[in-house]
Coordinates of C-alpha atoms in Angstrom, one line a residue:
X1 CA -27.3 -31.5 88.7
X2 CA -27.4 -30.5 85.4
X3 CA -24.8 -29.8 82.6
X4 CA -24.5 -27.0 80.7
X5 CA -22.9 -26.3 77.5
X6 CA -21.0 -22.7 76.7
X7 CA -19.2 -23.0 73.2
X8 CA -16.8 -26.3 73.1
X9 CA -16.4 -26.7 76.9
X10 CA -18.8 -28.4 79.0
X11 CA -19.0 -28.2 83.4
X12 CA -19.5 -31.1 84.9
X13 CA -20.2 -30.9 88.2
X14 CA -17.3 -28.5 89.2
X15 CA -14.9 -30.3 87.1
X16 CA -14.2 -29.3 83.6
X17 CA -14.0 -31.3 79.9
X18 CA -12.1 -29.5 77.3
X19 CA -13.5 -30.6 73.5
X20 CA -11.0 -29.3 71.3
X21 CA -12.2 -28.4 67.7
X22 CA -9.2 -28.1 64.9
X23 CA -10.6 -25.8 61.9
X24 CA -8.0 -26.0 59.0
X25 CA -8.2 -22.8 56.6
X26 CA -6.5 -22.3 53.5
X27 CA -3.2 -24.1 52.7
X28 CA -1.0 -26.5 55.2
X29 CA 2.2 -26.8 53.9
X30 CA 4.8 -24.8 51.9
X31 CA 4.7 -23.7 48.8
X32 CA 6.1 -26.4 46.2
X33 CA 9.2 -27.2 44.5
X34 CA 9.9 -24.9 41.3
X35 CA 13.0 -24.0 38.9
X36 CA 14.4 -21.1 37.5
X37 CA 13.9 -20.1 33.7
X38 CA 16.1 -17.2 32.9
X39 CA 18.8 -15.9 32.6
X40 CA 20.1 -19.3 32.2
X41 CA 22.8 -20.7 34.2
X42 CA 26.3 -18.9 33.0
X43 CA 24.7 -16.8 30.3
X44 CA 26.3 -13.4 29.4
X45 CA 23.9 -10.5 29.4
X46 CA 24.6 -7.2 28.0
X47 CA 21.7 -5.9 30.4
X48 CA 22.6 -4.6 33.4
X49 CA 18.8 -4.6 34.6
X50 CA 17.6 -8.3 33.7
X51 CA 14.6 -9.7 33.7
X52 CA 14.5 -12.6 35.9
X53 CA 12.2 -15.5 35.1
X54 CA 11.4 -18.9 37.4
X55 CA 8.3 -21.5 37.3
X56 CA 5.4 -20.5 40.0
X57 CA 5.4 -22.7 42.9
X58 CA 2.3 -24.3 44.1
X59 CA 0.3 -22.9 46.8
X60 CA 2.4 -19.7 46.8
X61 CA 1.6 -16.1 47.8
X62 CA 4.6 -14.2 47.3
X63 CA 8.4 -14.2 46.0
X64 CA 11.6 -12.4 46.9
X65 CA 14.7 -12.9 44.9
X66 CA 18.2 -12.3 46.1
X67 CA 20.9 -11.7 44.0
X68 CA 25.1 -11.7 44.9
X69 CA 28.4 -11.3 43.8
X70 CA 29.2 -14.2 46.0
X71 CA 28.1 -18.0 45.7
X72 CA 26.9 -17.9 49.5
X73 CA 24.5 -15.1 49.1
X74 CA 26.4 -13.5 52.6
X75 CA 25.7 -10.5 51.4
X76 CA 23.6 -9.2 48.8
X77 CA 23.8 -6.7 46.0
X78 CA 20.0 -6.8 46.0
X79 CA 17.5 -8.4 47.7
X80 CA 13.6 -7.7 47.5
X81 CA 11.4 -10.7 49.6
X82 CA 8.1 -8.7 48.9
X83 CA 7.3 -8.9 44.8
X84 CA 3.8 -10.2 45.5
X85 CA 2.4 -13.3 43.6
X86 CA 4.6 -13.2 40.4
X87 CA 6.9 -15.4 38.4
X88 CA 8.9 -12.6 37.1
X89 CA 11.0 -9.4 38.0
X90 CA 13.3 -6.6 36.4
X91 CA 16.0 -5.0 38.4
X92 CA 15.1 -1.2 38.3
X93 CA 17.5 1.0 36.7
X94 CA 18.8 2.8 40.4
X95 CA 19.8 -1.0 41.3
X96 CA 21.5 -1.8 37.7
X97 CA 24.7 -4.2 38.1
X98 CA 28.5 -3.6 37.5
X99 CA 30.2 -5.3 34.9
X100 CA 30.9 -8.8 36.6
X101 CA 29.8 -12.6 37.6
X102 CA 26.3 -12.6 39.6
X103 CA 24.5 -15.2 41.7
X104 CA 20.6 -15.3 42.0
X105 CA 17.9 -17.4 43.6
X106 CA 14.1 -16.8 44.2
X107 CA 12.1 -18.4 47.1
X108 CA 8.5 -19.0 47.3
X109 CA 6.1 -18.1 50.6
X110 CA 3.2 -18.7 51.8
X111 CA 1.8 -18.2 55.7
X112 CA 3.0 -21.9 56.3
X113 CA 6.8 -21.7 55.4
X114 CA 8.8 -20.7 52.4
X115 CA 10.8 -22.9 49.9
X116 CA 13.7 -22.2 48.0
X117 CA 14.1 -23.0 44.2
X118 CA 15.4 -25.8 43.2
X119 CA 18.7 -24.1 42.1
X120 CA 21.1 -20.7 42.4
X121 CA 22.0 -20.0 38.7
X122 CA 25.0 -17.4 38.0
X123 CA 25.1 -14.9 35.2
X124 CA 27.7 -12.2 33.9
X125 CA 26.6 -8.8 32.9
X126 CA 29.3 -7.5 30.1
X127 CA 27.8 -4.1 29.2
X128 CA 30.9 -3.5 27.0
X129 CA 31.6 -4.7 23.5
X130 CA 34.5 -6.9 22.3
X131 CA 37.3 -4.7 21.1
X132 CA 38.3 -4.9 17.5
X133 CA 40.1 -8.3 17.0
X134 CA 43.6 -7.6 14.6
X135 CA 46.2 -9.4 13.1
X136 CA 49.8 -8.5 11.4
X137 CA 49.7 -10.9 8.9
X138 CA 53.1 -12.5 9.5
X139 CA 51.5 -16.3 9.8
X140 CA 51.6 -18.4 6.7
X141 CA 49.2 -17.4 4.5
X142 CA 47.2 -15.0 6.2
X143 CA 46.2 -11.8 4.1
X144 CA 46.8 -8.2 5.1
X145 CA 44.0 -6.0 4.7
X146 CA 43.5 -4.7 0.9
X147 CA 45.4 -7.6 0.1
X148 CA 44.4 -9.8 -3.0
X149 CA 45.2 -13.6 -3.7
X150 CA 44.6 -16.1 -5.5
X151 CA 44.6 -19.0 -2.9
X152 CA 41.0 -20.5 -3.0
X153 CA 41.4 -21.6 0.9
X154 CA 43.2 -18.6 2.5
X155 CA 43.7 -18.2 6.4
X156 CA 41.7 -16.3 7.8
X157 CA 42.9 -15.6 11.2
X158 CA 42.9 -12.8 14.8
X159 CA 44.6 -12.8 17.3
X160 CA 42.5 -13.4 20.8
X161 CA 41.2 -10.2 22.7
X162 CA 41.5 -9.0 25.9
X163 CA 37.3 -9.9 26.7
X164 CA 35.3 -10.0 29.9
X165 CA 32.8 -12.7 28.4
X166 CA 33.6 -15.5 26.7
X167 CA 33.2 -17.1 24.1
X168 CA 33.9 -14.2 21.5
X169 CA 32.3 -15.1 18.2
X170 CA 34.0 -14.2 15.1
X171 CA 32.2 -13.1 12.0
X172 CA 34.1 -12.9 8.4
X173 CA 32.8 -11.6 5.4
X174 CA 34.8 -12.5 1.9
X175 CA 33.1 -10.7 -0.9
X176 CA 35.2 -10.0 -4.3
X177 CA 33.5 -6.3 -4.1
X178 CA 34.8 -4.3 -1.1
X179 CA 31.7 -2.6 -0.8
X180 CA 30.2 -6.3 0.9
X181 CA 26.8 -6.1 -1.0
X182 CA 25.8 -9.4 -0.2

């Protein structure tokens, strides 16, 4: 009685041996561990459509980044897990953000699992401008404006405003021609 062979299984008389061939294609494990490059973790944009920026992740094939108002990502102000095989991504203009504190992370795919960066940053979009700081002059040695003097080491000082984003930077300008040419 002879054997004959059909494909990886062989019949023995009446009884049959399985041969079991594993063929690995392509990749086996998630993608990699990667980090996040911009914005950077509590920076104040003034763009309400960002461009967000993070490393590539090895042996991925697509991307999706979430972004929330909340720390828990519960539930999303936007979330796209289809942007293809790229490392970055701008918020269209029909999904631009409110004025306010943001949460985002990005994960990395691949057919074998995904793999989520290695941090969630937070941002804060502040699309409006600091208002005008002022002062009354009633401290010691402050100047009003127009005022002259001739203390070499006058204060120069504001009074805090009412701001969204912090820090505010303050710029003065001291020029002995009011026209500030230099």
């Amino acid at each position: 009685m002879g054997e004959k062979s059909y494909g990886t299984a062989a019949i023995l008389f009446g009884v049959i041996s399985a041969i079991v061939l594993l063929v690995v294609v392509g990749s086996t494990a998630q993608p990699g561990e990667f980090s996040l490059i911009s914005p950077e973790n509590c920076e104040n944009l003034s763009d309400n459509t960002p461009t967000f920026v993070w490393e590539a992740a090895a042996g991925a094939d697509n991307y999706g980044i979430w972004i929330d108002d909340d720390p828990d990502f519960s539930s999303p102000v936007y979330e796209n897990d289809n942007l293809g095989n790229t490392t970055s991504f701008t918020l269209p203009d029909e999904n631009a953000l409110a004025d306010g504190v943001y949460y985002w992370r990005v994960r990395a795919e691949n057919a074998d699992g995904y793999t989520w960066s290695s941090e969630n940053r937070t941002f804060r979009v502040d699309t409006v401008p600091p208002a005008k700081p002022t002062h009354n002059g009633t401290a010691p040695g402050w100047i009003k404006d127009g005022e002259n003097t001739n203390d070499n080491t006058p204060v120069l000082g504001v009074y805090t405003v009412t701001e969204n984003s912090f820090p505010v930077v303050y710029h003065f300008a001291v020029s002995d021609d009011p026209s500030f040419p230099y």
